[in-house]
PDB file of C-alpha atoms in Angstrom:
ATOM      1  CA  MET A   1      -0.453  -0.400   0.206  1.00 66.00           C
ATOM      2  CA  ALA A   2       1.306   3.424  -0.799  1.00 91.00           C
ATOM      3  CA  LEU A   3       2.140   5.723   1.994  1.00 98.00           C
ATOM      4  CA  THR A   4       1.868   9.785   1.276  1.00 98.00           C
ATOM      5  CA  LEU A   5       3.980  11.831   2.731  1.00 98.00           C
ATOM      6  CA  VAL A   6       2.238  14.598   5.027  1.00 98.00           C
ATOM      7  CA  SER A   7       4.733  15.760   7.483  1.00 98.00           C
ATOM      8  CA  SER A   8       8.389  15.273   8.753  1.00 98.00           C
ATOM      9  CA  ASN A   9      10.032  17.539  11.951  1.00 98.00           C
ATOM     10  CA  LYS A  10      13.190  16.362  13.272  1.00 98.00           C
ATOM     11  CA  CYS A  11      12.791  15.914  16.866  1.00 98.00           C
ATOM     12  CA  ALA A  12      14.995  14.124  19.125  1.00 98.00           C
ATOM     13  CA  GLY A  13      17.885  13.258  16.932  1.00 98.00           C
ATOM     14  CA  GLY A  14      15.563  11.375  14.771  1.00 98.00           C
ATOM     15  CA  PHE A  15      12.221  12.174  12.881  1.00 98.00           C
ATOM     16  CA  GLN A  16       8.644  12.790  13.497  1.00 98.00           C
ATOM     17  CA  LYS A  17       6.283  12.006  10.844  1.00 98.00           C
ATOM     18  CA  VAL A  18       2.785  11.817   9.956  1.00 98.00           C
ATOM     19  CA  PHE A  19       1.468   9.620   6.889  1.00 98.00           C
ATOM     20  CA  GLU A  20      -1.764   9.470   5.047  1.00 98.00           C
ATOM     21  CA  HIS A  21      -2.697   5.875   2.956  1.00 98.00           C
ATOM     22  CA  GLU A  22      -5.918   4.382   2.449  1.00 98.00           C
ATOM     23  CA  SER A  23      -6.878   1.897   4.167  1.00 98.00           C
ATOM     24  CA  THR A  24      -8.057  -1.413   3.091  1.00 98.00           C
ATOM     25  CA  GLU A  25     -10.037  -2.832   6.444  1.00 98.00           C
ATOM     26  CA  LEU A  26     -11.633   1.253   6.969  1.00 98.00           C
ATOM     27  CA  LYS A  27     -12.706   1.901   3.330  1.00 98.00           C
ATOM     28  CA  CYS A  28     -11.457   5.677   3.744  1.00 98.00           C
ATOM     29  CA  LYS A  29      -8.097   8.028   4.128  1.00 98.00           C
ATOM     30  CA  MET A  30      -6.283   7.173   6.763  1.00 98.00           C
ATOM     31  CA  LYS A  31      -3.149   9.490   9.052  1.00 98.00           C
ATOM     32  CA  PHE A  32      -1.054   7.795  11.376  1.00 98.00           C
ATOM     33  CA  ALA A  33       2.392   9.444  12.993  1.00 98.00           C
ATOM     34  CA  VAL A  34       5.634   7.361  13.372  1.00 99.00           C
ATOM     35  CA  TYR A  35       8.314   8.586  15.348  1.00 99.00           C
ATOM     36  CA  LEU A  36      12.265   6.912  13.971  1.00 98.00           C
ATOM     37  CA  PRO A  37      14.745   7.437  16.850  1.00 98.00           C
ATOM     38  CA  PRO A  38      17.896   7.817  15.495  1.00 98.00           C
ATOM     39  CA  LYS A  39      18.760   4.390  15.516  1.00 98.00           C
ATOM     40  CA  ALA A  40      16.338   3.420  12.689  1.00 98.00           C
ATOM     41  CA  GLU A  41      19.245   4.878  10.288  1.00 98.00           C
ATOM     42  CA  THR A  42      21.713   2.078  10.817  1.00 98.00           C
ATOM     43  CA  ASP A  43      20.006  -0.704  12.562  1.00 98.00           C
ATOM     44  CA  LYS A  44      15.918  -2.524  13.094  1.00 98.00           C
ATOM     45  CA  CYS A  45      13.844  -0.840  15.775  1.00 98.00           C
ATOM     46  CA  ALA A  46      11.194  -2.503  18.613  1.00 98.00           C
ATOM     47  CA  VAL A  47       7.813  -1.003  17.757  1.00 98.00           C
ATOM     48  CA  MET A  48       5.491   0.532  19.848  1.00 98.00           C
ATOM     49  CA  TYR A  49       1.866   1.112  19.381  1.00 99.00           C
ATOM     50  CA  TRP A  50      -0.266   4.336  20.420  1.00 98.00           C
ATOM     51  CA  LEU A  51      -4.011   4.232  20.803  1.00 98.00           C
ATOM     52  CA  SER A  52      -5.245   7.332  21.921  1.00 98.00           C
ATOM     53  CA  GLY A  53      -8.514   8.469  23.584  1.00 98.00           C
ATOM     54  CA  LEU A  54     -11.967  10.319  22.694  1.00 98.00           C
ATOM     55  CA  THR A  55     -11.532  12.862  19.991  1.00 97.00           C
ATOM     56  CA  CYS A  56      -8.702  12.595  19.490  1.00 98.00           C
ATOM     57  CA  THR A  57      -6.355  12.151  15.814  1.00 98.00           C
ATOM     58  CA  GLU A  58      -2.507  11.478  15.574  1.00 98.00           C
ATOM     59  CA  GLN A  59      -1.599  14.660  16.236  1.00 98.00           C
ATOM     60  CA  ASN A  60      -2.487  14.797  20.097  1.00 98.00           C
ATOM     61  CA  PHE A  61       0.146  12.592  21.307  1.00 98.00           C
ATOM     62  CA  ILE A  62       2.951  13.532  18.723  1.00 98.00           C
ATOM     63  CA  THR A  63       2.260  17.381  20.405  1.00 98.00           C
ATOM     64  CA  LYS A  64       1.635  16.809  24.201  1.00 98.00           C
ATOM     65  CA  ALA A  65       3.144  13.340  25.276  1.00 98.00           C
ATOM     66  CA  GLY A  66       6.751  14.054  25.332  1.00 98.00           C
ATOM     67  CA  SER A  67       7.396  10.630  24.148  1.00 98.00           C
ATOM     68  CA  GLN A  68      10.350  11.694  21.333  1.00 98.00           C
ATOM     69  CA  LEU A  69      12.886  11.821  23.970  1.00 98.00           C
ATOM     70  CA  GLY A  70      12.408   8.256  25.306  1.00 98.00           C
ATOM     71  CA  ALA A  71      11.503   6.834  22.423  1.00 98.00           C
ATOM     72  CA  ALA A  72      14.938   7.968  21.183  1.00 98.00           C
ATOM     73  CA  GLU A  73      17.085   7.044  23.945  1.00 98.00           C
ATOM     74  CA  HIS A  74      15.607   3.398  23.773  1.00 98.00           C
ATOM     75  CA  GLY A  75      16.240   3.399  19.614  1.00 98.00           C
ATOM     76  CA  ILE A  76      11.813   2.325  20.068  1.00 98.00           C
ATOM     77  CA  ILE A  77       9.439   3.274  16.573  1.00 98.00           C
ATOM     78  CA  ILE A  78       6.642   4.478  18.148  1.00 98.00           C
ATOM     79  CA  VAL A  79       3.338   4.514  15.896  1.00 99.00           C
ATOM     80  CA  ALA A  80       0.263   6.383  16.873  1.00 98.00           C
ATOM     81  CA  PRO A  81      -3.254   5.786  14.668  1.00 98.00           C
ATOM     82  CA  ASP A  82      -6.056   7.745  14.384  1.00 98.00           C
ATOM     83  CA  THR A  83      -8.773   6.879  16.830  1.00 98.00           C
ATOM     84  CA  SER A  84     -11.740   6.166  13.830  1.00 98.00           C
ATOM     85  CA  PRO A  85     -12.035   6.155  10.531  1.00 98.00           C
ATOM     86  CA  ARG A  86     -12.755   9.826   8.955  1.00 97.00           C
ATOM     87  CA  GLY A  87     -15.659  11.174   6.574  1.00 94.00           C
ATOM     88  CA  CYS A  88     -16.968   7.743   5.868  1.00 96.00           C
ATOM     89  CA  ASN A  89     -20.778  10.046   5.417  1.00 95.00           C
ATOM     90  CA  ILE A  90     -21.952   8.162   8.053  1.00 96.00           C
ATOM     91  CA  GLU A  91     -25.390   9.500   9.218  1.00 95.00           C
ATOM     92  CA  GLY A  92     -24.714   9.927  12.724  1.00 94.00           C
ATOM     93  CA  GLU A  93     -20.919   9.866  13.269  1.00 96.00           C
ATOM     94  CA  ASP A  94     -20.078  13.585  13.877  1.00 96.00           C
ATOM     95  CA  GLU A  95     -23.258  14.110  16.485  1.00 95.00           C
ATOM     96  CA  SER A  96     -21.360  13.496  19.900  1.00 96.00           C
ATOM     97  CA  TRP A  97     -18.264  13.191  20.801  1.00 96.00           C
ATOM     98  CA  ASP A  98     -17.810   9.733  22.455  1.00 97.00           C
ATOM     99  CA  PHE A  99     -19.546   8.013  19.254  1.00 97.00           C
ATOM    100  CA  GLY A 100     -18.918   7.524  15.464  1.00 97.00           C
ATOM    101  CA  THR A 101     -15.927   9.676  14.629  1.00 97.00           C
ATOM    102  CA  GLY A 102     -12.948  10.200  17.144  1.00 98.00           C
ATOM    103  CA  ALA A 103     -14.623   7.510  18.892  1.00 98.00           C
ATOM    104  CA  GLY A 104     -13.956   3.861  17.366  1.00 98.00           C
ATOM    105  CA  PHE A 105     -13.483   2.634  20.379  1.00 98.00           C
ATOM    106  CA  TYR A 106     -11.142  -0.064  19.076  1.00 98.00           C
ATOM    107  CA  VAL A 107     -13.530  -2.779  17.802  1.00 98.00           C
ATOM    108  CA  ASN A 108     -14.967  -4.215  14.505  1.00 98.00           C
ATOM    109  CA  ALA A 109     -18.845  -2.853  14.597  1.00 98.00           C
ATOM    110  CA  THR A 110     -21.255  -5.712  13.354  1.00 98.00           C
ATOM    111  CA  GLN A 111     -24.394  -3.297  13.394  1.00 98.00           C
ATOM    112  CA  ASP A 112     -25.101  -1.074  10.406  1.00 97.00           C
ATOM    113  CA  PRO A 113     -24.559   1.126   9.502  1.00 98.00           C
ATOM    114  CA  TRP A 114     -20.939   1.249  11.292  1.00 98.00           C
ATOM    115  CA  LYS A 115     -19.413  -2.217  10.084  1.00 98.00           C
ATOM    116  CA  THR A 116     -18.306  -1.261   6.933  1.00 98.00           C
ATOM    117  CA  ASN A 117     -15.387   1.119   8.260  1.00 98.00           C
ATOM    118  CA  TYR A 118     -15.622   1.118  11.891  1.00 98.00           C
ATOM    119  CA  ARG A 119     -13.213  -1.796  11.791  1.00 98.00           C
ATOM    120  CA  MET A 120     -10.553  -0.252  14.584  1.00 98.00           C
ATOM    121  CA  TYR A 121      -9.750  -3.154  15.893  1.00 98.00           C
ATOM    122  CA  ALA A 122      -8.365  -5.141  12.796  1.00 98.00           C
ATOM    123  CA  TYR A 123      -6.432  -2.134  11.585  1.00 98.00           C
ATOM    124  CA  VAL A 124      -5.005  -1.778  14.629  1.00 98.00           C
ATOM    125  CA  THR A 125      -3.734  -5.100  14.906  1.00 98.00           C
ATOM    126  CA  GLU A 126      -3.705  -6.328  11.373  1.00 98.00           C
ATOM    127  CA  GLU A 127      -3.463  -4.008   8.589  1.00 98.00           C
ATOM    128  CA  LEU A 128      -1.094  -1.424  10.913  1.00 98.00           C
ATOM    129  CA  PRO A 129       1.581  -3.381  11.838  1.00 98.00           C
ATOM    130  CA  LYS A 130       1.597  -5.237   8.216  1.00 98.00           C
ATOM    131  CA  LEU A 131       1.934  -1.449   6.836  1.00 98.00           C
ATOM    132  CA  ILE A 132       4.670  -0.392   9.194  1.00 98.00           C
ATOM    133  CA  ASN A 133       6.879  -3.557   8.869  1.00 98.00           C
ATOM    134  CA  ALA A 134       6.625  -3.389   5.409  1.00 98.00           C
ATOM    135  CA  ASN A 135       7.696   0.316   4.806  1.00 98.00           C
ATOM    136  CA  PHE A 136      10.096   1.423   8.020  1.00 98.00           C
ATOM    137  CA  PRO A 137      12.737  -0.619   9.755  1.00 98.00           C
ATOM    138  CA  THR A 138      11.381  -2.396  12.065  1.00 98.00           C
ATOM    139  CA  ASP A 139      12.355  -5.826  14.139  1.00 98.00           C
ATOM    140  CA  PRO A 140       8.462  -7.447  12.941  1.00 97.00           C
ATOM    141  CA  GLU A 141       8.937 -10.126  16.077  1.00 96.00           C
ATOM    142  CA  LYS A 142       9.195  -6.971  18.728  1.00 98.00           C
ATOM    143  CA  MET A 143       5.992  -4.618  19.223  1.00 98.00           C
ATOM    144  CA  SER A 144       3.962  -3.567  22.052  1.00 98.00           C
ATOM    145  CA  ILE A 145       1.467  -1.733  22.775  1.00 98.00           C
ATOM    146  CA  SER A 146      -0.072   1.390  25.340  1.00 98.00           C
ATOM    147  CA  GLY A 147      -2.493   3.981  25.528  1.00 98.00           C
ATOM    148  CA  HIS A 148      -4.541   6.527  27.269  1.00 98.00           C
ATOM    149  CA  SER A 149      -8.145   6.120  27.945  1.00 98.00           C
ATOM    150  CA  MET A 150     -10.275   4.744  25.092  1.00 98.00           C
ATOM    151  CA  GLY A 151      -7.034   3.922  23.849  1.00 98.00           C
ATOM    152  CA  GLY A 152      -5.894   1.990  26.954  1.00 98.00           C
ATOM    153  CA  HIS A 153      -9.044  -0.075  26.792  1.00 98.00           C
ATOM    154  CA  GLY A 154      -8.045  -0.598  22.914  1.00 98.00           C
ATOM    155  CA  ALA A 155      -4.339  -1.787  24.265  1.00 98.00           C
ATOM    156  CA  LEU A 156      -5.458  -3.973  27.149  1.00 98.00           C
ATOM    157  CA  ILE A 157      -8.086  -5.915  24.913  1.00 98.00           C
ATOM    158  CA  CYS A 158      -5.284  -6.276  22.028  1.00 98.00           C
ATOM    159  CA  ALA A 159      -2.583  -7.721  24.142  1.00 98.00           C
ATOM    160  CA  LEU A 160      -5.498  -9.521  26.033  1.00 98.00           C
ATOM    161  CA  LYS A 161      -6.967 -10.859  22.974  1.00 98.00           C
ATOM    162  CA  ASN A 162      -3.361 -11.342  21.454  1.00 98.00           C
ATOM    163  CA  PRO A 163      -1.314 -13.953  23.594  1.00 97.00           C
ATOM    164  CA  GLY A 164       2.533 -13.554  22.982  1.00 96.00           C
ATOM    165  CA  LYS A 165       1.608 -10.710  20.444  1.00 97.00           C
ATOM    166  CA  TYR A 166       2.653  -7.753  21.979  1.00 98.00           C
ATOM    167  CA  LYS A 167       5.765  -7.858  24.354  1.00 97.00           C
ATOM    168  CA  ALA A 168       4.466  -5.613  26.680  1.00 97.00           C
ATOM    169  CA  VAL A 169       1.588  -3.398  27.495  1.00 98.00           C
ATOM    170  CA  SER A 170       0.725   0.068  29.604  1.00 98.00           C
ATOM    171  CA  ALA A 171      -2.253   2.078  29.508  1.00 99.00           C
ATOM    172  CA  PHE A 172      -3.189   5.213  31.169  1.00 99.00           C
ATOM    173  CA  ALA A 173      -6.362   5.751  32.693  1.00 98.00           C
ATOM    174  CA  PRO A 174      -8.205   3.287  30.666  1.00 98.00           C
ATOM    175  CA  ILE A 175     -11.336   2.143  30.401  1.00 98.00           C
ATOM    176  CA  CYS A 176     -11.303  -1.299  31.774  1.00 98.00           C
ATOM    177  CA  ASN A 177     -14.783  -2.663  32.055  1.00 98.00           C
ATOM    178  CA  PRO A 178     -16.595  -1.063  29.481  1.00 98.00           C
ATOM    179  CA  MET A 179     -19.930  -3.111  29.785  1.00 98.00           C
ATOM    180  CA  GLN A 180     -20.045  -1.855  33.428  1.00 98.00           C
ATOM    181  CA  CYS A 181     -19.706   1.883  32.293  1.00 98.00           C
ATOM    182  CA  PRO A 182     -21.710   4.703  30.064  1.00 98.00           C
ATOM    183  CA  TRP A 183     -19.291   5.505  27.600  1.00 98.00           C
ATOM    184  CA  GLY A 184     -18.742   1.617  26.825  1.00 98.00           C
ATOM    185  CA  GLN A 185     -22.292   0.600  26.681  1.00 98.00           C
ATOM    186  CA  LYS A 186     -23.419   3.326  24.404  1.00 98.00           C
ATOM    187  CA  ALA A 187     -20.643   2.374  21.976  1.00 98.00           C
ATOM    188  CA  PHE A 188     -21.007  -1.139  22.389  1.00 98.00           C
ATOM    189  CA  SER A 189     -24.543  -1.178  21.785  1.00 98.00           C
ATOM    190  CA  GLY A 190     -24.418   1.058  18.163  1.00 98.00           C
ATOM    191  CA  TYR A 191     -20.922  -0.792  17.328  1.00 98.00           C
ATOM    192  CA  LEU A 192     -21.780  -4.438  18.342  1.00 98.00           C
ATOM    193  CA  GLY A 193     -25.586  -4.448  18.926  1.00 98.00           C
ATOM    194  CA  PRO A 194     -28.165  -4.896  22.240  1.00 98.00           C
ATOM    195  CA  ASP A 195     -26.470  -8.578  22.384  1.00 98.00           C
ATOM    196  CA  ARG A 196     -24.232  -7.949  25.610  1.00 98.00           C
ATOM    197  CA  SER A 197     -22.564 -11.533  25.341  1.00 98.00           C
ATOM    198  CA  THR A 198     -21.161 -10.260  22.205  1.00 98.00           C
ATOM    199  CA  TRP A 199     -19.619  -6.855  24.197  1.00 98.00           C
ATOM    200  CA  GLU A 200     -17.290  -9.651  26.446  1.00 98.00           C
ATOM    201  CA  ALA A 201     -14.771  -9.915  22.906  1.00 98.00           C
ATOM    202  CA  TYR A 202     -13.968  -6.443  23.920  1.00 98.00           C
ATOM    203  CA  ASP A 203     -13.618  -6.113  27.447  1.00 98.00           C
ATOM    204  CA  ALA A 204     -10.702  -6.337  29.134  1.00 98.00           C
ATOM    205  CA  THR A 205     -11.911  -7.469  32.569  1.00 98.00           C
ATOM    206  CA  VAL A 206     -13.831  -9.947  30.754  1.00 98.00           C
ATOM    207  CA  LEU A 207     -11.039 -11.253  28.920  1.00 98.00           C
ATOM    208  CA  ALA A 208      -8.293 -10.631  32.130  1.00 98.00           C
ATOM    209  CA  ALA A 209     -10.672 -13.683  33.618  1.00 98.00           C
ATOM    210  CA  SER A 210     -10.274 -16.391  30.687  1.00 97.00           C
ATOM    211  CA  TYR A 211      -6.625 -15.374  29.748  1.00 97.00           C
ATOM    212  CA  SER A 212      -3.957 -17.781  29.002  1.00 94.00           C
ATOM    213  CA  GLY A 213      -1.217 -17.153  27.366  1.00 94.00           C
ATOM    214  CA  PRO A 214       2.705 -15.947  28.073  1.00 95.00           C
ATOM    215  CA  GLN A 215       2.700 -13.842  31.249  1.00 93.00           C
ATOM    216  CA  LEU A 216       1.590 -10.492  30.301  1.00 94.00           C
ATOM    217  CA  ASP A 217       3.508  -7.547  32.634  1.00 93.00           C
ATOM    218  CA  ILE A 218       0.627  -4.717  32.867  1.00 98.00           C
ATOM    219  CA  LEU A 219       1.219  -1.431  33.740  1.00 98.00           C
ATOM    220  CA  ILE A 220      -1.333   1.242  34.896  1.00 98.00           C
ATOM    221  CA  ASP A 221      -0.937   5.051  35.820  1.00 99.00           C
ATOM    222  CA  GLN A 222      -4.191   6.715  36.812  1.00 98.00           C
ATOM    223  CA  GLY A 223      -4.672  10.050  38.273  1.00 98.00           C
ATOM    224  CA  ARG A 224      -6.570  10.270  41.258  1.00 98.00           C
ATOM    225  CA  ASP A 225      -8.392  13.514  40.481  1.00 98.00           C
ATOM    226  CA  ASP A 226      -9.618  11.940  37.398  1.00 98.00           C
ATOM    227  CA  GLN A 227     -12.963  13.486  36.959  1.00 98.00           C
ATOM    228  CA  PHE A 228     -13.933  10.444  34.858  1.00 98.00           C
ATOM    229  CA  LEU A 229     -12.690   7.771  37.553  1.00 98.00           C
ATOM    230  CA  SER A 230     -14.888   9.709  40.154  1.00 98.00           C
ATOM    231  CA  ALA A 231     -17.723   9.501  37.579  1.00 98.00           C
ATOM    232  CA  SER A 232     -17.252   5.370  37.283  1.00 98.00           C
ATOM    233  CA  GLN A 233     -16.282   5.621  33.462  1.00 98.00           C
ATOM    234  CA  LEU A 234     -12.734   3.654  33.893  1.00 98.00           C
ATOM    235  CA  LEU A 235     -13.292   0.985  36.838  1.00 98.00           C
ATOM    236  CA  PRO A 236      -9.681   0.036  37.495  1.00 98.00           C
ATOM    237  CA  ASP A 237     -10.731  -1.752  40.435  1.00 98.00           C
ATOM    238  CA  ASN A 238     -12.772  -4.690  38.590  1.00 98.00           C
ATOM    239  CA  LEU A 239      -9.897  -5.315  35.946  1.00 98.00           C
ATOM    240  CA  ILE A 240      -7.235  -5.248  39.200  1.00 98.00           C
ATOM    241  CA  ALA A 241      -9.404  -7.449  41.059  1.00 98.00           C
ATOM    242  CA  VAL A 242      -9.624 -10.157  38.414  1.00 98.00           C
ATOM    243  CA  CYS A 243      -6.081  -9.783  37.427  1.00 97.00           C
ATOM    244  CA  SER A 244      -4.862 -10.774  40.976  1.00 97.00           C
ATOM    245  CA  GLU A 245      -7.216 -13.677  41.421  1.00 97.00           C
ATOM    246  CA  LYS A 246      -5.665 -14.853  37.542  1.00 96.00           C
ATOM    247  CA  LYS A 247      -2.521 -14.053  38.748  1.00 96.00           C
ATOM    248  CA  ILE A 248      -1.533 -11.574  35.766  1.00 96.00           C
ATOM    249  CA  PRO A 249       0.986  -9.049  36.887  1.00 96.00           C
ATOM    250  CA  VAL A 250       0.032  -6.007  37.482  1.00 97.00           C
ATOM    251  CA  VAL A 251       1.449  -2.870  38.769  1.00 98.00           C
ATOM    252  CA  PHE A 252      -1.230  -0.077  39.271  1.00 98.00           C
ATOM    253  CA  ARG A 253       0.252   3.316  40.378  1.00 98.00           C
ATOM    254  CA  LEU A 254      -2.902   5.913  41.465  1.00 98.00           C
ATOM    255  CA  GLN A 255      -1.227   8.917  41.117  1.00 98.00           C
ATOM    256  CA  PRO A 256      -1.924  12.140  43.723  1.00 98.00           C
ATOM    257  CA  GLY A 257      -3.159  15.283  42.078  1.00 98.00           C
ATOM    258  CA  TYR A 258      -3.334  14.038  38.716  1.00 98.00           C
ATOM    259  CA  ASP A 259      -6.537  14.224  35.720  1.00 98.00           C
ATOM    260  CA  HIS A 260      -6.880  13.060  32.778  1.00 98.00           C
ATOM    261  CA  SER A 261      -5.018  15.235  30.759  1.00 98.00           C
ATOM    262  CA  TYR A 262      -1.924  14.830  28.828  1.00 98.00           C
ATOM    263  CA  PHE A 263      -0.238  16.812  31.770  1.00 98.00           C
ATOM    264  CA  PHE A 264      -0.335  13.232  33.627  1.00 98.00           C
ATOM    265  CA  ILE A 265       0.248  11.568  30.449  1.00 98.00           C
ATOM    266  CA  TYR A 266       3.501  13.159  29.525  1.00 98.00           C
ATOM    267  CA  SER A 267       4.216  13.181  33.649  1.00 98.00           C
ATOM    268  CA  PHE A 268       4.782   9.228  33.336  1.00 98.00           C
ATOM    269  CA  MET A 269       5.567   8.852  29.653  1.00 98.00           C
ATOM    270  CA  ASN A 270       9.101   8.073  30.419  1.00 98.00           C
ATOM    271  CA  ASP A 271       8.244   5.151  33.300  1.00 98.00           C
ATOM    272  CA  HIS A 272       6.109   3.272  30.308  1.00 98.00           C
ATOM    273  CA  ILE A 273       8.823   3.722  27.570  1.00 98.00           C
ATOM    274  CA  LYS A 274      11.063   2.046  29.695  1.00 98.00           C
ATOM    275  CA  HIS A 275       8.742  -0.815  30.628  1.00 98.00           C
ATOM    276  CA  HIS A 276       7.661  -1.499  27.161  1.00 98.00           C
ATOM    277  CA  THR A 277      12.155  -1.311  26.506  1.00 98.00           C
ATOM    278  CA  LYS A 278      12.663  -3.650  29.515  1.00 97.00           C
ATOM    279  CA  TYR A 279      10.283  -6.234  27.027  1.00 97.00           C
ATOM    280  CA  LEU A 280      11.193  -5.094  23.820  1.00 96.00           C
ATOM    281  CA  ASN A 281      14.807  -5.500  24.330  1.00 88.00           C
ATOM    282  CA  ALA A 282      14.484  -8.659  26.627  1.00 79.00           C
TER     283      ALA A 282
END
């Protein structure tokens, strides 16, 4: 698939680039960001995928998270896709901020009118890695995944649904149990339909309960002053309870004073890159 370069900026000794391509899964033009560390000029690099949250594009992470310095230091490529298909002209796609455009929830929709385009799970786990591995100096065996909020949910389900595919997973303020929160219930009803049993395939807490695969070490940071934590949208305690029962190692850090914003992500981004490096370079 042909890539079109949208932008390229020297950053932390490497290059922060954005590309556009025609997606076969999403049936529309999609943009993704890729940070190429200095190491990529001479060597193959491990890849960390970053999934952003509601309303975001590929831009939020690359302009606000401060990930490039750590990625340059540890020689990791970071790929940040968009959060949904764009410009599909589906009725209702732009009506609300938490469903449709900017809110793909990293599922493969099964319901009309969403099922043709809203296949973000397949895009993130299949189409995008193939595209990245074909066009950049990657080590295809070494990939990991992280994300924020809706993207934290995405990162967790991608890792839990594909044992061994991702060497590490981490999340900032993830939606841990979408079946039980208003955001998840709205999205899953629309994309997956009224049969709640079909929702279980995209709920990290449910998936953790049946996980059997290579050990997965999960790092989660959560701001204690996050308004969505107190609004019961994130529900980390439900996931932690299941993980401790199943002996899935989770480091869960409740960070006093931090909210849901990129100021919070920026503050702990380096810890997450170190977590990923440990497993990617093992």
